[in-house]
Amino acid sequence: MQVVRARIAAAAQAAGRDPGDIALLAVSKTFAAGEVRAAHAAGQREFGENYVQEAMAKIVELSALPLIWHFIGPIQSNKTRAIAEHFDWVHTVAREKIAQRLAEARPVEKDPLDVCLQVNLGGEQSKSGVAPEAVRALAEAVRALPRLRLRGLMAIPEPGGDISLQRRRFAALRLLLEQLNAAGFGLDTLSMGMSQDLEAAVMEGATIVRIGTAIFGERKQA
Ligand SMILES: *Cc1c(COP(=O)(O)O)cnc(C)c1O
């Protein structure tokens, strides 16, 4: 955790950014509740999970801790209720239908669900995400829904490449966010950067980096 925080701080400094503007999301998928608890004891509050079933068990077990849970996996429509009821953020909204279901299921007594749209920048590992040309229309649809708060954009560019290639990929997402903001959306979140490419993401304006391996070690299962 300290190593990752130092990497973020160094990249922020190189980019002339305040490291306090970059949130560290600890991706705890495949790791047990005990490991999340230990990370919390070391000062970590925000955790990311990809699988609803697995996440729910941890969220319930750790409900006494003031943790913030982010859903960052592919969303199946039969899981939208569980996600809307148990998570604080969803990074992977890519279809209006899914956004509608999340809005309908978000309990009124909770704060609005913070949402990022997942963008497929091309050449992605997973084929999920809205095409760049369709981002604007989806953003308008999501903005109009109750109980959701549209915060920004997320992407998972293909891994690998040198830092300049990584930066070009992340710059494309930043540009899309800037275009939405020029159209008045007022978005504040760029969810981008993982263990291998967090420096490039921070240099291109990431406000949330999603880090698993560099915090918890190699995952035990896929
Ligand atoms: C697993 C995962 C991460 C973390 O990846 P690492 O390379 O282990 O840091 C980040 N974002 C998403 C969407 C993931 O599925």
mmCIF file of C-alpha atoms and ligand atoms in Angstrom:
data_model
loop_
_atom_site.group_PDB
_atom_site.id
_atom_site.type_symbol
_atom_site.label_atom_id
_atom_site.label_comp_id
_atom_site.label_asym_id
_atom_site.label_seq_id
_atom_site.Cartn_x
_atom_site.Cartn_y
_atom_site.Cartn_z
ATOM 1 C CA MET A 1 0.000 0.000 0.000
ATOM 2 C CA GLN A 2 2.767 2.461 0.904
ATOM 3 C CA VAL A 3 4.607 1.546 -2.300
ATOM 4 C CA VAL A 4 1.512 2.296 -4.378
ATOM 5 C CA ARG A 5 0.888 5.565 -2.549
ATOM 6 C CA ALA A 6 4.489 6.564 -3.233
ATOM 7 C CA ARG A 7 4.068 5.731 -6.946
ATOM 8 C CA ILE A 8 0.954 7.893 -7.121
ATOM 9 C CA ALA A 9 2.699 10.743 -5.296
ATOM 10 C CA ALA A 10 5.728 10.586 -7.596
ATOM 11 C CA ALA A 11 3.594 10.539 -10.746
ATOM 12 C CA ALA A 12 1.455 13.390 -9.430
ATOM 13 C CA GLN A 13 4.525 15.428 -8.700
ATOM 14 C CA ALA A 14 5.925 14.780 -12.173
ATOM 15 C CA ALA A 15 2.613 15.951 -13.626
ATOM 16 C CA GLY A 16 2.354 18.997 -11.375
ATOM 17 C CA ARG A 17 -0.762 17.594 -9.731
ATOM 18 C CA ASP A 18 -1.838 17.414 -6.102
ATOM 19 C CA PRO A 19 -1.644 13.745 -5.032
ATOM 20 C CA GLY A 20 -4.689 14.457 -2.882
ATOM 21 C CA ASP A 21 -6.735 14.748 -6.086
ATOM 22 C CA ILE A 22 -6.099 11.090 -6.944
ATOM 23 C CA ALA A 23 -8.094 8.492 -5.051
ATOM 24 C CA LEU A 24 -6.645 5.029 -4.587
ATOM 25 C CA LEU A 25 -9.195 2.297 -5.145
ATOM 26 C CA ALA A 26 -7.907 -1.001 -3.740
ATOM 27 C CA VAL A 27 -9.191 -3.806 -5.976
ATOM 28 C CA SER A 28 -9.824 -6.657 -3.575
ATOM 29 C CA LYS A 29 -11.415 -9.213 -5.926
ATOM 30 C CA THR A 30 -10.399 -12.790 -5.026
ATOM 31 C CA PHE A 31 -8.969 -11.629 -1.694
ATOM 32 C CA ALA A 32 -10.677 -12.455 1.562
ATOM 33 C CA ALA A 33 -12.479 -10.112 3.924
ATOM 34 C CA GLY A 34 -9.541 -10.424 6.324
ATOM 35 C CA GLU A 35 -7.234 -8.876 3.738
ATOM 36 C CA VAL A 36 -9.649 -6.011 3.194
ATOM 37 C CA ARG A 37 -9.780 -5.525 6.960
ATOM 38 C CA ALA A 38 -5.970 -5.386 7.124
ATOM 39 C CA ALA A 39 -5.864 -2.838 4.286
ATOM 40 C CA HIS A 40 -8.433 -0.744 6.144
ATOM 41 C CA ALA A 41 -6.278 -0.907 9.261
ATOM 42 C CA ALA A 42 -3.433 0.447 7.110
ATOM 43 C CA GLY A 43 -5.560 3.450 6.161
ATOM 44 C CA GLN A 44 -7.422 2.299 3.029
ATOM 45 C CA ARG A 45 -11.169 3.059 2.754
ATOM 46 C CA GLU A 46 -12.194 2.526 -0.858
ATOM 47 C CA PHE A 47 -12.397 -0.957 -2.319
ATOM 48 C CA GLY A 48 -13.266 -2.247 -5.770
ATOM 49 C CA GLU A 49 -14.934 -5.552 -6.589
ATOM 50 C CA ASN A 50 -15.810 -7.288 -9.882
ATOM 51 C CA TYR A 51 -18.087 -10.148 -8.868
ATOM 52 C CA VAL A 52 -21.367 -9.388 -7.125
ATOM 53 C CA GLN A 53 -21.678 -12.643 -5.205
ATOM 54 C CA GLU A 54 -18.155 -12.505 -3.853
ATOM 55 C CA ALA A 55 -18.410 -8.823 -3.023
ATOM 56 C CA MET A 56 -21.686 -9.126 -1.120
ATOM 57 C CA ALA A 57 -20.210 -11.616 1.305
ATOM 58 C CA LYS A 58 -17.374 -9.210 2.104
ATOM 59 C CA ILE A 59 -19.626 -6.159 2.293
ATOM 60 C CA VAL A 60 -21.894 -7.910 4.770
ATOM 61 C CA GLU A 61 -19.003 -9.281 6.825
ATOM 62 C CA LEU A 62 -17.292 -5.876 6.992
ATOM 63 C CA SER A 63 -20.412 -3.751 7.410
ATOM 64 C CA ALA A 64 -19.163 -2.379 10.746
ATOM 65 C CA LEU A 65 -16.251 -0.657 8.964
ATOM 66 C CA PRO A 66 -16.767 2.688 7.180
ATOM 67 C CA LEU A 67 -15.743 1.357 3.763
ATOM 68 C CA ILE A 68 -16.717 2.714 0.358
ATOM 69 C CA TRP A 69 -17.452 -0.009 -2.181
ATOM 70 C CA HIS A 70 -17.040 0.401 -5.928
ATOM 71 C CA PHE A 71 -18.410 -2.075 -8.445
ATOM 72 C CA ILE A 72 -15.943 -2.356 -11.362
ATOM 73 C CA GLY A 73 -16.970 -5.591 -13.094
ATOM 74 C CA PRO A 74 -19.276 -6.344 -16.004
ATOM 75 C CA ILE A 75 -22.925 -5.789 -15.014
ATOM 76 C CA GLN A 76 -25.495 -8.499 -15.696
ATOM 77 C CA SER A 77 -29.043 -7.203 -15.605
ATOM 78 C CA ASN A 78 -30.125 -9.748 -12.993
ATOM 79 C CA LYS A 79 -27.475 -8.294 -10.625
ATOM 80 C CA THR A 80 -28.478 -4.637 -10.838
ATOM 81 C CA ARG A 81 -30.595 -4.745 -7.675
ATOM 82 C CA ALA A 82 -27.807 -6.192 -5.547
ATOM 83 C CA ILE A 83 -25.364 -3.648 -6.946
ATOM 84 C CA ALA A 84 -27.721 -0.700 -6.395
ATOM 85 C CA GLU A 85 -28.424 -1.791 -2.829
ATOM 86 C CA HIS A 86 -24.887 -2.579 -1.679
ATOM 87 C CA PHE A 87 -22.415 -0.404 -3.550
ATOM 88 C CA ASP A 88 -21.595 3.305 -3.393
ATOM 89 C CA TRP A 89 -20.136 3.565 -6.904
ATOM 90 C CA VAL A 90 -20.482 1.747 -10.220
ATOM 91 C CA HIS A 91 -17.732 2.289 -12.811
ATOM 92 C CA THR A 92 -18.973 0.048 -15.582
ATOM 93 C CA VAL A 93 -22.270 1.417 -16.868
ATOM 94 C CA ALA A 94 -22.287 1.018 -20.643
ATOM 95 C CA ARG A 95 -25.993 0.701 -21.527
ATOM 96 C CA GLU A 96 -29.016 2.846 -20.787
ATOM 97 C CA LYS A 97 -31.099 -0.187 -19.848
ATOM 98 C CA ILE A 98 -28.643 -1.105 -17.096
ATOM 99 C CA ALA A 99 -28.600 2.472 -15.830
ATOM 100 C CA GLN A 100 -32.413 2.471 -15.673
ATOM 101 C CA ARG A 101 -32.426 -0.722 -13.656
ATOM 102 C CA LEU A 102 -29.824 0.648 -11.246
ATOM 103 C CA ALA A 103 -31.858 3.838 -10.814
ATOM 104 C CA GLU A 104 -35.053 1.905 -10.122
ATOM 105 C CA ALA A 105 -33.344 -0.297 -7.561
ATOM 106 C CA ARG A 106 -31.351 2.375 -5.729
ATOM 107 C CA PRO A 107 -32.926 2.689 -2.262
ATOM 108 C CA VAL A 108 -34.363 6.182 -1.731
ATOM 109 C CA GLU A 109 -32.886 6.441 1.752
ATOM 110 C CA LYS A 110 -29.356 6.114 0.393
ATOM 111 C CA ASP A 111 -27.304 8.779 -1.348
ATOM 112 C CA PRO A 112 -27.503 8.654 -5.123
ATOM 113 C CA LEU A 113 -25.366 5.941 -6.682
ATOM 114 C CA ASP A 114 -22.193 7.455 -8.154
ATOM 115 C CA VAL A 115 -21.787 6.303 -11.737
ATOM 116 C CA CYS A 116 -19.054 6.256 -14.351
ATOM 117 C CA LEU A 117 -19.613 5.256 -17.953
ATOM 118 C CA GLN A 118 -17.228 2.585 -19.194
ATOM 119 C CA VAL A 119 -15.822 3.538 -22.580
ATOM 120 C CA ASN A 120 -14.377 1.065 -25.052
ATOM 121 C CA LEU A 121 -11.429 2.974 -26.454
ATOM 122 C CA GLY A 122 -10.735 0.254 -29.015
ATOM 123 C CA GLY A 123 -8.481 -2.741 -28.688
ATOM 124 C CA GLU A 124 -9.753 -3.430 -25.197
ATOM 125 C CA GLN A 125 -9.272 -6.803 -23.577
ATOM 126 C CA SER A 126 -12.881 -6.997 -22.554
ATOM 127 C CA LYS A 127 -15.201 -5.872 -25.315
ATOM 128 C CA SER A 128 -17.458 -4.113 -22.862
ATOM 129 C CA GLY A 129 -17.921 -0.389 -22.841
ATOM 130 C CA VAL A 130 -19.790 2.190 -24.853
ATOM 131 C CA ALA A 131 -18.212 3.318 -28.123
ATOM 132 C CA PRO A 132 -16.676 6.812 -27.956
ATOM 133 C CA GLU A 133 -19.210 8.135 -30.498
ATOM 134 C CA ALA A 134 -22.080 6.983 -28.286
ATOM 135 C CA VAL A 135 -20.805 8.388 -24.987
ATOM 136 C CA ARG A 136 -22.604 11.706 -25.267
ATOM 137 C CA ALA A 137 -26.045 10.151 -25.813
ATOM 138 C CA LEU A 138 -25.556 7.687 -22.963
ATOM 139 C CA ALA A 139 -24.356 10.478 -20.665
ATOM 140 C CA GLU A 140 -27.506 12.448 -21.431
ATOM 141 C CA ALA A 141 -29.704 9.453 -20.692
ATOM 142 C CA VAL A 142 -27.942 8.668 -17.417
ATOM 143 C CA ARG A 143 -27.956 12.285 -16.301
ATOM 144 C CA ALA A 144 -31.733 12.315 -16.660
ATOM 145 C CA LEU A 145 -32.261 9.332 -14.332
ATOM 146 C CA PRO A 146 -33.177 9.774 -10.673
ATOM 147 C CA ARG A 147 -31.040 8.361 -7.842
ATOM 148 C CA LEU A 148 -27.921 8.173 -10.008
ATOM 149 C CA ARG A 149 -25.165 10.775 -10.030
ATOM 150 C CA LEU A 150 -23.117 10.749 -13.206
ATOM 151 C CA ARG A 151 -19.514 11.387 -12.129
ATOM 152 C CA GLY A 152 -17.325 10.595 -15.124
ATOM 153 C CA LEU A 153 -15.711 8.026 -17.379
ATOM 154 C CA MET A 154 -13.812 4.794 -16.938
ATOM 155 C CA ALA A 155 -11.742 2.653 -19.309
ATOM 156 C CA ILE A 156 -9.589 -0.464 -19.278
ATOM 157 C CA PRO A 157 -7.144 0.000 -22.165
ATOM 158 C CA GLU A 158 -5.317 -3.023 -23.455
ATOM 159 C CA PRO A 159 -2.323 -3.781 -21.248
ATOM 160 C CA GLY A 160 1.274 -3.314 -22.250
ATOM 161 C CA GLY A 161 3.116 -0.772 -24.272
ATOM 162 C CA ASP A 162 5.564 1.851 -23.169
ATOM 163 C CA ILE A 163 4.511 4.820 -21.133
ATOM 164 C CA SER A 164 3.959 7.063 -24.138
ATOM 165 C CA LEU A 165 1.559 4.565 -25.717
ATOM 166 C CA GLN A 166 -0.217 4.142 -22.374
ATOM 167 C CA ARG A 167 -0.516 7.928 -22.093
ATOM 168 C CA ARG A 168 -2.048 8.214 -25.561
ATOM 169 C CA ARG A 169 -4.754 5.719 -24.586
ATOM 170 C CA PHE A 170 -5.579 7.550 -21.377
ATOM 171 C CA ALA A 171 -5.460 10.925 -23.106
ATOM 172 C CA ALA A 172 -8.292 9.727 -25.353
ATOM 173 C CA LEU A 173 -10.502 9.175 -22.308
ATOM 174 C CA ARG A 174 -9.551 12.546 -20.849
ATOM 175 C CA LEU A 175 -10.466 14.207 -24.129
ATOM 176 C CA LEU A 176 -13.915 12.590 -24.050
ATOM 177 C CA LEU A 177 -14.447 13.866 -20.512
ATOM 178 C CA GLU A 178 -13.359 17.352 -21.552
ATOM 179 C CA GLN A 179 -15.830 17.270 -24.444
ATOM 180 C CA LEU A 180 -18.676 16.326 -22.104
ATOM 181 C CA ASN A 181 -17.676 19.054 -19.698
ATOM 182 C CA ALA A 182 -17.517 21.590 -22.514
ATOM 183 C CA ALA A 183 -21.147 20.595 -23.119
ATOM 184 C CA GLY A 184 -21.967 21.375 -19.492
ATOM 185 C CA PHE A 185 -21.896 17.978 -17.787
ATOM 186 C CA GLY A 186 -19.687 19.044 -14.877
ATOM 187 C CA LEU A 187 -18.034 15.644 -14.461
ATOM 188 C CA ASP A 188 -15.158 15.243 -12.008
ATOM 189 C CA THR A 189 -14.013 11.623 -12.348
ATOM 190 C CA LEU A 190 -11.602 9.802 -14.643
ATOM 191 C CA SER A 191 -11.326 6.196 -13.439
ATOM 192 C CA MET A 192 -8.219 4.901 -15.188
ATOM 193 C CA GLY A 193 -4.912 3.259 -14.358
ATOM 194 C CA MET A 194 -4.137 -0.173 -12.917
ATOM 195 C CA SER A 195 -1.011 -1.721 -11.395
ATOM 196 C CA GLN A 196 0.915 -1.716 -14.685
ATOM 197 C CA ASP A 197 0.065 1.741 -15.964
ATOM 198 C CA LEU A 198 -0.907 3.959 -13.058
ATOM 199 C CA GLU A 199 1.873 6.494 -13.769
ATOM 200 C CA ALA A 200 0.620 7.115 -17.313
ATOM 201 C CA ALA A 201 -2.953 7.431 -16.021
ATOM 202 C CA VAL A 202 -2.012 9.939 -13.325
ATOM 203 C CA MET A 203 -0.084 11.988 -15.884
ATOM 204 C CA GLU A 204 -3.196 12.095 -18.086
ATOM 205 C CA GLY A 205 -5.507 13.217 -15.307
ATOM 206 C CA ALA A 206 -6.809 10.099 -13.542
ATOM 207 C CA THR A 207 -8.792 10.949 -10.423
ATOM 208 C CA ILE A 208 -9.290 7.312 -9.393
ATOM 209 C CA VAL A 209 -6.694 4.600 -9.994
ATOM 210 C CA ARG A 210 -7.859 0.994 -9.570
ATOM 211 C CA ILE A 211 -5.041 -1.077 -8.116
ATOM 212 C CA GLY A 212 -5.153 -4.771 -7.252
ATOM 213 C CA THR A 213 -1.929 -6.701 -7.786
ATOM 214 C CA ALA A 214 0.424 -3.958 -6.627
ATOM 215 C CA ILE A 215 -1.405 -3.859 -3.271
ATOM 216 C CA PHE A 216 -2.531 -7.406 -2.580
ATOM 217 C CA GLY A 217 -0.132 -9.446 -4.732
ATOM 218 C CA GLU A 218 -1.005 -11.861 -7.513
ATOM 219 C CA ARG A 219 -4.637 -12.948 -7.557
ATOM 220 C CA LYS A 220 -5.422 -16.475 -6.457
ATOM 221 C CA GLN A 221 -7.917 -17.146 -9.229
ATOM 222 C CA ALA A 222 -8.923 -15.477 -12.459
HETATM 223 C C1 LIG B 1 -8.801 -6.454 -11.646
HETATM 224 C C2 LIG B 1 -9.068 -5.061 -12.067
HETATM 225 C C3 LIG B 1 -8.213 -3.999 -11.687
HETATM 226 C C4 LIG B 1 -6.917 -4.198 -10.930
HETATM 227 O O1 LIG B 1 -5.940 -4.682 -11.783
HETATM 228 P P1 LIG B 1 -4.414 -4.859 -11.311
HETATM 229 O O2 LIG B 1 -3.686 -5.013 -12.585
HETATM 230 O O3 LIG B 1 -4.377 -6.068 -10.447
HETATM 231 O O4 LIG B 1 -4.033 -3.638 -10.570
HETATM 232 C C5 LIG B 1 -8.583 -2.719 -12.061
HETATM 233 N N1 LIG B 1 -9.702 -2.475 -12.768
HETATM 234 C C6 LIG B 1 -10.531 -3.457 -13.155
HETATM 235 C C7 LIG B 1 -11.751 -3.134 -13.923
HETATM 236 C C8 LIG B 1 -10.237 -4.783 -12.821
HETATM 237 O O5 LIG B 1 -11.056 -5.753 -13.233
#
